[in-house]
Coordinates of C-alpha atoms and ligand atoms in Angstrom, one line a residue:
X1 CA -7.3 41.1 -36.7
X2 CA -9.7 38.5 -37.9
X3 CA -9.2 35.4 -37.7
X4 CA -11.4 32.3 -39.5
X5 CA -11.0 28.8 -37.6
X6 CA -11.7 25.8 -39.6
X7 CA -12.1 22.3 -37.7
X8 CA -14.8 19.2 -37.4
X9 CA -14.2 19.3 -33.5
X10 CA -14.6 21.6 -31.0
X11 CA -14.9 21.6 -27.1
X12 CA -17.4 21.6 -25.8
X13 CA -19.7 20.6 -29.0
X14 CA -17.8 17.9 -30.2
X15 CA -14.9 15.8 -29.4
X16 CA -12.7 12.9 -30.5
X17 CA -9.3 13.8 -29.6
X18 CA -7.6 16.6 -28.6
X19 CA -8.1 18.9 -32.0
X20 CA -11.1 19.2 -30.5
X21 CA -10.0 21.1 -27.4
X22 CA -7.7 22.8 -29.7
X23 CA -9.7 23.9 -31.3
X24 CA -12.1 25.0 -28.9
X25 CA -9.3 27.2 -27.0
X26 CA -7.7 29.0 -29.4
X27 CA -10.6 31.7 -30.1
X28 CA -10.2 32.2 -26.1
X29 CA -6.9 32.6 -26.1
X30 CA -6.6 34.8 -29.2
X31 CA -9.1 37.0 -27.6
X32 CA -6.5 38.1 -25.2
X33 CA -4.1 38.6 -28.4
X34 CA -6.5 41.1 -29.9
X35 CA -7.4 38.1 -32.3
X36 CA -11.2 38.3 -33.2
X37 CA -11.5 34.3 -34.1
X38 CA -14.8 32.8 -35.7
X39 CA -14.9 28.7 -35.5
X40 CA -16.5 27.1 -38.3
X41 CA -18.2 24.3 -37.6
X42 CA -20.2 21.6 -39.8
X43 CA -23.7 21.6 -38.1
X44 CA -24.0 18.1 -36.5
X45 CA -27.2 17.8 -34.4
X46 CA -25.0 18.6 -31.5
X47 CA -23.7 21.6 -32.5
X48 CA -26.9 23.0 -33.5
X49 CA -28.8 21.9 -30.5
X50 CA -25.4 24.3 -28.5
X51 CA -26.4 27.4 -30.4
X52 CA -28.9 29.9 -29.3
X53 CA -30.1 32.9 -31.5
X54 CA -28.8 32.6 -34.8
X55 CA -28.6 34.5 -37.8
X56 CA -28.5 33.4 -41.2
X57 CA -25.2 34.7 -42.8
X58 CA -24.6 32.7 -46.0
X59 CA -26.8 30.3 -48.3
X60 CA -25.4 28.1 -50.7
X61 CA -28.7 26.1 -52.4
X62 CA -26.3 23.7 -54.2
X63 CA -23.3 22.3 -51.6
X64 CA -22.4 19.4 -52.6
X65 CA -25.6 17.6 -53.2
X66 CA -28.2 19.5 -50.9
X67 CA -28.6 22.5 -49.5
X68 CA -26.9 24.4 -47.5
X69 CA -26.5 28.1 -45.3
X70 CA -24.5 29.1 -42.6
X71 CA -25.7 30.0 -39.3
X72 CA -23.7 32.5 -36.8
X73 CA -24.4 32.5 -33.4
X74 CA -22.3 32.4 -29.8
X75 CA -22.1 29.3 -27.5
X76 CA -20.1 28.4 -24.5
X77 CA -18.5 32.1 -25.2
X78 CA -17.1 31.0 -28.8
X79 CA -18.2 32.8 -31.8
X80 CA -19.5 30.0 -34.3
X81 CA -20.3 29.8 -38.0
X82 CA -22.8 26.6 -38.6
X83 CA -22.9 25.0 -41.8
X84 CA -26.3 23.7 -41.4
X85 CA -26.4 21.0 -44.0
X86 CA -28.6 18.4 -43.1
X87 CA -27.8 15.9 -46.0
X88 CA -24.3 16.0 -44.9
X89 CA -24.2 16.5 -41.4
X90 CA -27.9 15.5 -39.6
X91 CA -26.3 12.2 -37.9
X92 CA -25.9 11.0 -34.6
X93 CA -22.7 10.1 -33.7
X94 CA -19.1 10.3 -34.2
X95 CA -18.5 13.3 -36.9
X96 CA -16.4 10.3 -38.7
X97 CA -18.2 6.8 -38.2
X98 CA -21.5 5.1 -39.4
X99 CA -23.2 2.8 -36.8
X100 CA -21.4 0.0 -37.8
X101 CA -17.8 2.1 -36.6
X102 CA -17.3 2.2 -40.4
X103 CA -16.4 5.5 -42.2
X104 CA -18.9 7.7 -43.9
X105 CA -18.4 6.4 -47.5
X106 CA -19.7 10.2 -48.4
X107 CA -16.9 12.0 -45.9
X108 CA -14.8 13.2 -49.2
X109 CA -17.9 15.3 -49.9
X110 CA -18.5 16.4 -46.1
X111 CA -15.2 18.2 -45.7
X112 CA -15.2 19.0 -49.3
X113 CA -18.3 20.9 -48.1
X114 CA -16.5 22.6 -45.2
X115 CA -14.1 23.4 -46.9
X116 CA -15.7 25.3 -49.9
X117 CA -17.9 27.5 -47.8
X118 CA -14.6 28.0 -45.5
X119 CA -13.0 29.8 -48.8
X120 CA -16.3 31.7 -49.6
X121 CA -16.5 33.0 -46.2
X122 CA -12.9 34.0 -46.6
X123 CA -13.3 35.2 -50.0
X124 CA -16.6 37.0 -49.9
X125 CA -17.1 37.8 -46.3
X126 CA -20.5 37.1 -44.5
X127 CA -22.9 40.2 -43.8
X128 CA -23.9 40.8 -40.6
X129 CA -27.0 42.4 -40.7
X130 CA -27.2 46.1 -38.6
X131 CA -23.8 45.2 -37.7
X132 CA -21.9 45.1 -41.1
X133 CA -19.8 42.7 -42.6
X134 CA -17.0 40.1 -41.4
X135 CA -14.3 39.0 -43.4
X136 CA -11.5 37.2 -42.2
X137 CA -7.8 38.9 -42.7
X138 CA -6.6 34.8 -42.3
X139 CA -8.2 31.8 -42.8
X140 CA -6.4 28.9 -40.4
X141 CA -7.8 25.3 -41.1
X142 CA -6.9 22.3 -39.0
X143 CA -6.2 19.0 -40.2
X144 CA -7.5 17.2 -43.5
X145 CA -11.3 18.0 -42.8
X146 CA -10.0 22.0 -44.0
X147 CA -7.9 20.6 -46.3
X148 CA -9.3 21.8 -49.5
X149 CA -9.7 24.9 -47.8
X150 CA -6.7 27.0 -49.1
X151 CA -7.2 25.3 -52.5
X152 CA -10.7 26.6 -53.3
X153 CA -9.7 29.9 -52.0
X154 CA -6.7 30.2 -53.8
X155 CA -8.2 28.7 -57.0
X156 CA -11.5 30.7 -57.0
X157 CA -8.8 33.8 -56.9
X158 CA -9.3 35.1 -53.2
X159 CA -6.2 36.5 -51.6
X160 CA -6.7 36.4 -47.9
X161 CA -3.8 34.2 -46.7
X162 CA -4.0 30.7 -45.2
X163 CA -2.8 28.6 -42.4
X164 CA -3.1 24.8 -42.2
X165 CA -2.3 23.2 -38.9
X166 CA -1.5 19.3 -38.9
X167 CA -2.7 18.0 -35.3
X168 CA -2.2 14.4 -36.8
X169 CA -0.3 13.0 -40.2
X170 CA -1.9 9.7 -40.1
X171 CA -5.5 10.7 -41.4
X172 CA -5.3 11.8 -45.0
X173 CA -9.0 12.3 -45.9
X174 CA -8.1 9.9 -49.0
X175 CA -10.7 10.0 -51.8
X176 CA -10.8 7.6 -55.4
X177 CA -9.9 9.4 -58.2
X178 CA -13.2 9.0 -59.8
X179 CA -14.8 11.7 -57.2
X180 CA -12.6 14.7 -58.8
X181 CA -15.7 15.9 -60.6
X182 CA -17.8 15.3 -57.4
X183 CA -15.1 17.1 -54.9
X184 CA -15.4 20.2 -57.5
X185 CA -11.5 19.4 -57.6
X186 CA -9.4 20.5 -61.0
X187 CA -7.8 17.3 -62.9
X188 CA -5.1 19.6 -64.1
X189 CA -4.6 19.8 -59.9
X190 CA -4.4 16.1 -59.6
X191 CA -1.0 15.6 -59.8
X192 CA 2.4 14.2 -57.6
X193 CA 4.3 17.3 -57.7
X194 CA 2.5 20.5 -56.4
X195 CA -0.7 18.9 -56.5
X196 CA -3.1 16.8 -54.0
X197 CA -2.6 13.1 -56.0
X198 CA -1.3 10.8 -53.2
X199 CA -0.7 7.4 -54.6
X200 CA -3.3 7.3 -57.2
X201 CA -5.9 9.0 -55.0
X202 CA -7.1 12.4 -53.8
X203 CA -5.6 13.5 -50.8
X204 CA -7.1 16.3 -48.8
X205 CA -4.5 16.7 -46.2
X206 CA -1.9 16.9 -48.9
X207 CA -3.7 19.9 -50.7
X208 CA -3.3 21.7 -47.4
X209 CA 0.2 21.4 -47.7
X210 CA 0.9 22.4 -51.1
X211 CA -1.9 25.4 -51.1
X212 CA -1.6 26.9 -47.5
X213 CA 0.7 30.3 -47.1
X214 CA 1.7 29.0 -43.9
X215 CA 2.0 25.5 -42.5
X216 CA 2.5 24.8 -38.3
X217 CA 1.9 21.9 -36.2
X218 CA 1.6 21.4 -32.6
X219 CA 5.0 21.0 -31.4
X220 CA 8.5 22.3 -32.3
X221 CA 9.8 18.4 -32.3
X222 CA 7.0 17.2 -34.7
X223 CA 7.3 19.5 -37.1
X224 CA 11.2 18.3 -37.7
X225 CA 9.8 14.8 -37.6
X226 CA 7.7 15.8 -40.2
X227 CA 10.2 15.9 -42.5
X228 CA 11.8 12.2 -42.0
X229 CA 10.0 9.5 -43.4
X230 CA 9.5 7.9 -40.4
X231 CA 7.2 10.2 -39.9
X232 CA 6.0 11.9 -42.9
X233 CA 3.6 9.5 -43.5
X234 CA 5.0 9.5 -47.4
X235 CA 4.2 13.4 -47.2
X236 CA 7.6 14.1 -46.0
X237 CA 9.1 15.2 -49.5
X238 CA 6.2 17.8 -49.6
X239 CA 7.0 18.9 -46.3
X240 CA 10.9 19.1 -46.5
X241 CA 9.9 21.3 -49.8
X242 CA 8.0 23.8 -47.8
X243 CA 10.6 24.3 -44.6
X244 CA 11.0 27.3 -44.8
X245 CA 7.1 27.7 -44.4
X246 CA 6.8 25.0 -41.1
X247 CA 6.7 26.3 -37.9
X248 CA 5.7 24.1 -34.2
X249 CA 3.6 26.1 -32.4
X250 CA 2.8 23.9 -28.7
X251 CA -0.4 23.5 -27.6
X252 CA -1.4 24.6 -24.3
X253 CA -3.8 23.4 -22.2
X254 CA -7.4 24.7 -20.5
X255 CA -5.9 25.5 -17.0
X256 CA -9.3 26.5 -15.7
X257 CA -10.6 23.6 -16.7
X258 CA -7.7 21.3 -15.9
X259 CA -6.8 23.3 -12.1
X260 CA -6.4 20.2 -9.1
X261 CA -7.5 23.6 -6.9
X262 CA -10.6 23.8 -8.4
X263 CA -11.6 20.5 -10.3
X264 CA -15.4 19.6 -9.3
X265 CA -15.0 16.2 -10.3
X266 CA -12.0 15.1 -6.9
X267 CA -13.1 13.9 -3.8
X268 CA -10.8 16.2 -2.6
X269 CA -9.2 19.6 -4.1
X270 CA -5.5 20.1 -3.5
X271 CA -2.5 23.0 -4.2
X272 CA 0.1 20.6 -3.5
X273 CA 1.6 16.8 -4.5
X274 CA 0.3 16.0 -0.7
X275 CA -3.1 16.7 -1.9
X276 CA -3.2 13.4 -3.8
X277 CA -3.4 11.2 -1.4
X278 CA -7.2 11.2 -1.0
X279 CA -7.8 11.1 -5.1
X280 CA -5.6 8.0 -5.2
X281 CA -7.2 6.2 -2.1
X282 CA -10.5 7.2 -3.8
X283 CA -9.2 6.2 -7.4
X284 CA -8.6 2.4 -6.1
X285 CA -11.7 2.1 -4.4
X286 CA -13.4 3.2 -7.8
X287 CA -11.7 0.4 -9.8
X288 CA -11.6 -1.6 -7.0
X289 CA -7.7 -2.0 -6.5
X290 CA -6.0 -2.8 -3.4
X291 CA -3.0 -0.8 -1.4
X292 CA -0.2 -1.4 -3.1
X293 CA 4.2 -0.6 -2.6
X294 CA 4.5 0.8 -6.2
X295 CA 3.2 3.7 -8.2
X296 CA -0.5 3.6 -9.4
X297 CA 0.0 4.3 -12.9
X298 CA -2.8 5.5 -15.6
X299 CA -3.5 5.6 -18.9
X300 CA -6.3 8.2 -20.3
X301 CA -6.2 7.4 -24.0
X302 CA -7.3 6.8 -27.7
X303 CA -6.9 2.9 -28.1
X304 CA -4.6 2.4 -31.5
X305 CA -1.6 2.0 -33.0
X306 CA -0.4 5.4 -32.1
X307 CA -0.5 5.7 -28.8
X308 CA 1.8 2.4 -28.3
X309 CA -0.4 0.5 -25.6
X310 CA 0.2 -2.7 -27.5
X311 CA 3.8 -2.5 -26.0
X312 CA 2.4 -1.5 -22.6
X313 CA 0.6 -4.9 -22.3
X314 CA 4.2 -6.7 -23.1
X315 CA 6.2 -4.8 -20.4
X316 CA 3.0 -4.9 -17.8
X317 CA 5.0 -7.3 -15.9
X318 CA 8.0 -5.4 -15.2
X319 CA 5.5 -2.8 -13.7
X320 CA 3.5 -5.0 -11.2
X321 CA 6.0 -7.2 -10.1
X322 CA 7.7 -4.3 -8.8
X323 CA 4.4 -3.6 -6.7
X324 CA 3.1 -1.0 -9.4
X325 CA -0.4 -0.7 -10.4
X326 CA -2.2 0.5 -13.7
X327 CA -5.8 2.1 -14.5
X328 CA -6.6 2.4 -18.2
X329 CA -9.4 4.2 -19.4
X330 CA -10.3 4.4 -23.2
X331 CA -11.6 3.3 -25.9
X332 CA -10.9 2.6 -29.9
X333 CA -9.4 -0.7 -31.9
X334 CA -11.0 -3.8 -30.7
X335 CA -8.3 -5.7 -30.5
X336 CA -6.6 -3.3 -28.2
X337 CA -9.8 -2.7 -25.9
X338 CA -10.0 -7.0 -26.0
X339 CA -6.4 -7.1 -24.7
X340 CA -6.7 -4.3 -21.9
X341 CA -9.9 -6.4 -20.6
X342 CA -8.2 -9.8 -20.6
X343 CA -5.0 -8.4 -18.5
X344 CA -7.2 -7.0 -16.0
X345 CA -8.8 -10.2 -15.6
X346 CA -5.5 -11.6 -15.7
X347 CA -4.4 -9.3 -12.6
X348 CA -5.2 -8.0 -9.7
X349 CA -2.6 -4.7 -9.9
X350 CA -4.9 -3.8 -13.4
X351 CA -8.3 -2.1 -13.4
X352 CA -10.2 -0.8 -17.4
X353 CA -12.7 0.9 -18.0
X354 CA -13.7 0.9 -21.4
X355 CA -15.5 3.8 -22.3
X356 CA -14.9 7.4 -22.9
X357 CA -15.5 9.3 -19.7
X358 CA -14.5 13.3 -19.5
X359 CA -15.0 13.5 -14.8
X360 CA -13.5 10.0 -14.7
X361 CA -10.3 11.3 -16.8
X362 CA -10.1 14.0 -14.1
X363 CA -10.2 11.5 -11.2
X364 CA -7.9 9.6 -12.6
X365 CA -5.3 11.6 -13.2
X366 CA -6.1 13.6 -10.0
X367 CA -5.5 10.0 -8.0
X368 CA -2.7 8.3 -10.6
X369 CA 1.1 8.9 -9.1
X370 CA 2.4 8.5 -12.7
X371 CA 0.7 8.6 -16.5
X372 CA 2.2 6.3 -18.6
X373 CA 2.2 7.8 -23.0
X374 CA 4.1 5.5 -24.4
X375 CA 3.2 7.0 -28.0
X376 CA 5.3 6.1 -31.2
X377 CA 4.1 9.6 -32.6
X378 CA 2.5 12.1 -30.7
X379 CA 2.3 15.5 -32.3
X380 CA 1.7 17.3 -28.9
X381 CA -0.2 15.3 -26.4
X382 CA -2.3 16.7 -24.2
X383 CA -2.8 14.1 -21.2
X384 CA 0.7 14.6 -20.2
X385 CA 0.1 18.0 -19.8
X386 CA -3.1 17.7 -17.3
X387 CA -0.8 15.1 -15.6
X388 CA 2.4 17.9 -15.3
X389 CA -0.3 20.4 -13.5
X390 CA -1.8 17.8 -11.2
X391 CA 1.7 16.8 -9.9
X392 CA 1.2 13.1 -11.9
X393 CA 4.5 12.2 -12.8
X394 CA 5.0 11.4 -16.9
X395 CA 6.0 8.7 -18.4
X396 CA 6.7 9.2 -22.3
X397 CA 7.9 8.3 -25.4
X398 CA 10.8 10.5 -26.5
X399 CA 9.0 11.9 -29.4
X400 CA 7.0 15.1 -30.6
X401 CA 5.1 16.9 -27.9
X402 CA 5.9 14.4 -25.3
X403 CA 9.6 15.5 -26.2
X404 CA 8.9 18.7 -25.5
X405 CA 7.5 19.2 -22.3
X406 CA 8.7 16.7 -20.2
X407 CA 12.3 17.1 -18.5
X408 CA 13.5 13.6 -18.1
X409 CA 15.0 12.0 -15.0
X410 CA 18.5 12.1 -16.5
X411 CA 21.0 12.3 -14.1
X412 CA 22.6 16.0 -14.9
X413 CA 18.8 16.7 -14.4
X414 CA 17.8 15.2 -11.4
X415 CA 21.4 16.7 -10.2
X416 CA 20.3 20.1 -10.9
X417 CA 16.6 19.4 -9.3
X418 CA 14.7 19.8 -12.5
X419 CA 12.9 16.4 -13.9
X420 CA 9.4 16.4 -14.1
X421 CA 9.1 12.7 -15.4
X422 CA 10.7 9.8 -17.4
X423 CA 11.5 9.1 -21.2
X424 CA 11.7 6.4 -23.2
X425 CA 13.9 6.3 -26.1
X426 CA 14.3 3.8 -28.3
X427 CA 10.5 2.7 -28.2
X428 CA 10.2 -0.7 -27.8
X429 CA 8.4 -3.2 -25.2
X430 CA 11.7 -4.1 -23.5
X431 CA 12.9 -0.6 -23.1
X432 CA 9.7 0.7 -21.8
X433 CA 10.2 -2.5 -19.3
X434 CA 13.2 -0.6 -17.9
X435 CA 11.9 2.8 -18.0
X436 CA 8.7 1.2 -16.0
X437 CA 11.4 -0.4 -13.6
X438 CA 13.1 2.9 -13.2
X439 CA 9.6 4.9 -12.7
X440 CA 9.2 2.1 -9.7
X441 CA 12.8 2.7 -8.2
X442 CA 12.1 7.2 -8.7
X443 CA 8.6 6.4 -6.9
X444 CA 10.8 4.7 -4.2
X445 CA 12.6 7.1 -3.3
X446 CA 10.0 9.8 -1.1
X447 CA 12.6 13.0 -1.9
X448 CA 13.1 12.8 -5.4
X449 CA 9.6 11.6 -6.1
X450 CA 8.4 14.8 -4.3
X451 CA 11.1 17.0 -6.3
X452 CA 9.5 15.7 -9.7
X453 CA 5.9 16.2 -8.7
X454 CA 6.5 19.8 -7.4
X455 CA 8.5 20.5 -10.8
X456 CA 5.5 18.8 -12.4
X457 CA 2.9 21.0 -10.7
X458 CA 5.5 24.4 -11.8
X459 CA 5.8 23.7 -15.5
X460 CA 3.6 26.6 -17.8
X461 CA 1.2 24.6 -19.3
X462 CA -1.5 27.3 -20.3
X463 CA -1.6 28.5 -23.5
X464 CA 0.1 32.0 -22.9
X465 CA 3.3 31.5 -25.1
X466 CA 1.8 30.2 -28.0
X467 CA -1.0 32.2 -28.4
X468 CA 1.6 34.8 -29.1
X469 CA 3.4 32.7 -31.3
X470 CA -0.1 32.3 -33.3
X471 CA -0.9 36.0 -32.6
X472 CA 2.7 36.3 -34.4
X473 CA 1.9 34.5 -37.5
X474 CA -1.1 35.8 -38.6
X475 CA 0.0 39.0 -38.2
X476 CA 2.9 38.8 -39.8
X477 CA 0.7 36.9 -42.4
X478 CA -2.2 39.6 -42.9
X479 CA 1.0 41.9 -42.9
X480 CA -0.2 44.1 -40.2
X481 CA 2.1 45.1 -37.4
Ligands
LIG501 P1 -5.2 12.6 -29.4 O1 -5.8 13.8 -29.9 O2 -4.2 11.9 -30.3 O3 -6.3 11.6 -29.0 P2 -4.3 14.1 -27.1 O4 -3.5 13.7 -25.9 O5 -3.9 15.3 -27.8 O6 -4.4 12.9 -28.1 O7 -5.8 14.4 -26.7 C1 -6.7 13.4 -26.2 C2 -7.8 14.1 -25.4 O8 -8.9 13.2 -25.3 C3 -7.5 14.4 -24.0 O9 -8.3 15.6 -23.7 C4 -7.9 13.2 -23.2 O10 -8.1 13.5 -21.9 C5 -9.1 12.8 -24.0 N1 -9.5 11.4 -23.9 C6 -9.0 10.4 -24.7 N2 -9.6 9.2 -24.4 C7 -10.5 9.5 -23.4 C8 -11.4 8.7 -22.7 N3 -11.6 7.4 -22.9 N4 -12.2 9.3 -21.8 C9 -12.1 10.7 -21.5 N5 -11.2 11.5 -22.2 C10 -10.4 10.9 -23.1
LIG502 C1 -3.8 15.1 -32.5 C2 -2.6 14.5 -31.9 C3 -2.2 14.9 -30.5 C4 -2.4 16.4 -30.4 C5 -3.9 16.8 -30.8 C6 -4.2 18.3 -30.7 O1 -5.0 14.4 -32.3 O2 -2.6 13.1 -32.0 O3 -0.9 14.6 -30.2 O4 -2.2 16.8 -29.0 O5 -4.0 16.5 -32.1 O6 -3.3 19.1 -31.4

């Protein structure tokens, strides 16, 4: 079974969020399924400057305003395809932002790019040299970089069957109308119903929709929020039309990577919740924070609307007059990163780092006693994950992912000796106030805190379930037993 992996992220090339370690797992995972998965990748400087030997495997002299060919070549033990395309992708960076934070005004055209050479690699395979030819038997793109993917497959006539992940609703990939003709897009295709028109504009995410065979997201819970419109993200109706195609498929986590036995980045190693206790002295001495009664609580985060932090700052009180503390690290919306600075000034319980920082996200949630994810959307998550496996207690939203890996501290749960962390449900800054207080009186309480970070530490966070599940579907896909 071969398997074609479309993304602008991957770990350990390049990363915004967690797509990217998505991304970068999957062909590791699926290699234990019997999955043979190639990662196509555009060819930022970074992800050139990974790859070793390479081999030409595809030319196009004419993509989308420049040339273009497509390298293949192993790094980090992941079998890439490089679109080298040096008028689209020769920039340092973010994949997404100019140097003024702005985006690309050409991006359309970048994944359009991707895309297109994503259906002729499905379509007309790449040779191999000595070794033959590869062809993918599926073709699985990931958010609305891959968008167009399915749709200049299925339109050019190819047959091999598609799968279009949605890691995150919000980012549309949202073109004027007038680039049709540039985006090598069909006008007869630019329509409401059955086609990728989105309020007047091109919508790449939405052609994924309409053309894949397949569609799955990251967590059984989001893909039922999917179809609400509090969620949809006015895609809903085109979602709720294709049901019977949806699936939530969780994401797992790298638990080599992410293993408080082994982590290189502690001050000290541990196999138990005891084992903590040296991280967290070490974690307050870092951000300079005294000894405190309460729970040192972290954040380890994109900075926007999403993740609900605005709300954190409102119920920040209830936190540290109850003798809790909080160490953010992250970095996004101004605004946001202005705020986080200011409280920290304002108190002496809060320490920031603004920054993104991959051993300092280790430390911290090695030393935190709680991770606070107050998200008001989070298809999976993946920080609440690390924190279940290094016996750092979660604190979530009751939505998406978050909904589906954390047992809350109900009290039929805590009865039975199962919770592994605390929900919030209805979002909002007074109820996370509560839920905050309540965290303070669970930390209180030696047995039961113990009891939820030993749960914590049990939970399977690894990848082993779904990558059957994906195994599953493209089998049952490329109709092959
Ligand atoms: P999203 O993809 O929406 O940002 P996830 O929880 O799925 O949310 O993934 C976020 C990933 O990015 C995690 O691996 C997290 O540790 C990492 N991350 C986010 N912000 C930072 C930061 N400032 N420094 C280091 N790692 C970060
Ligand atoms: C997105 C989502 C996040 C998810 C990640 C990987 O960025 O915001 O919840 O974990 O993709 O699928």
């Amino acid at each position: 079974m071969r398997v074609l992996s479309v993304a602008s992220e991957c770990v350990p090339f390049v990363k915004t969020g967690g797509l990217a370690d998505v991304v970068g797992a999957l062909p590791r995972v699926m290699g234990g399924q019997g999955v043979d998965m190639r990662v196509l990748l555009p060819g930022y400087p970074k992800v050139k400057a990974a790859l070793g030997q390479t081999r030409e495997v595809m030319e196009d002299r004419t993509l989308f305003g420049g040339p273009g060919r497509v390298l293949s070549g192993t790094a980090e033990g992941i079998d890439l395809l490089v679109l080298e395309a040096d008028h689209l992708y020769g920039r340092d960076g973010t994949p997404y932002l100019d140097a003024e934070g702005e985006d690309w005004v050409d991006n359309p055209e970048r994944f359009a790019a991707l895309s297109w050479i994503a259906a002729r690699i499905a379509d007309e395979g790449v040779s191999n040299g000595a070794a033959g030819g590869w062809r993918p038997d599926v073709l699985h793109g990931h958010d609305w970089q891959a968008g167009f993917a399915p749709y200049y497959l299925k339109t050019r006539g190819g047959t091999v069957p598609c799968i279009f992940t949605v890691h995150n609703i919000a980012f549309h990939g949202s073109a004027p109308a007038g680039r049709l003709g540039a985006l090598r897009l069909e006008r007869s295709h630019f329509v409401q119903d059955g086609g990728f028109e989105f309020w007047g504009r091109i919508d790449a995410l939405k052609a994924g929709l309409v053309w894949a065979d397949r569609i799955t997201t990251v967590s059984p819970t989001y893909a039922r929020e999917l179809t609400r419109p509090e969620f949809g993200a006015g895609l809903d109706g085109v979602i709720r039309s294709r049901a019977g195609d949806l699936s939530g498929i969780l994401n797992g986590i790298d638990t080599e990577a992410w293993n408080p036995a082994r982590d290189k980045a502690l001050v000290a190693r541990y196999r138990t919740p005891r084992g903590k206790a040296r991280n967290r002295k070490a974690l307050r001495q870092e951000f300079g924070l005294p000894e405190a009664p309460g729970p040192l609580c972290a954040v380890v985060s994109r900075l926007t609307q999403q993740k609900g932090l605005d709300l954190l700052l409102d119920a920040l009180p209830a936190l540290l007059d109850k003798g809790g503390q909080l160490v953010l690290l992250g970095t996004g919306e101004a605004a946001l990163e202005r705020a986080f600075r200011a409280a920290a000034r304002r108190h002496p319980g809060v320490a920031v780092h603004i920054g993104y920082d991959e051993a300092m996200a280790h430390r911290i949630i090695a030393g935190a006693d709680a991770i606070l994810v107050p998200s008001r959307f989070e298809p999976c998550g993946l920080t609440q994950l690390y924190a279940l496996r290094y016996g750092t207690v979660p604190l979530v939203a009751l939505t998406g992912g978050l909904a589906d890996t954390i047992i809350p501290a109900s009290p039929a749960a805590l009865a039975a000796r199962a919770s592994t962390g605390v929900q919030v449900y209805p979002l909002t800054a007074e109820t996370l106030a509560l839920r905050l207080m309540d965290l303070c009186g669970l930390f209180s309480d030696r047995d039961i805190w113990r009891m939820m970070q030993e749960n914590a530490m049990a939970q399977p966070v690894g990848w082993e379930t779904s990558a059957a599940a994906y195994a599953a579907l493209y089998r049952d896909l490329a109709g092959t037993p």
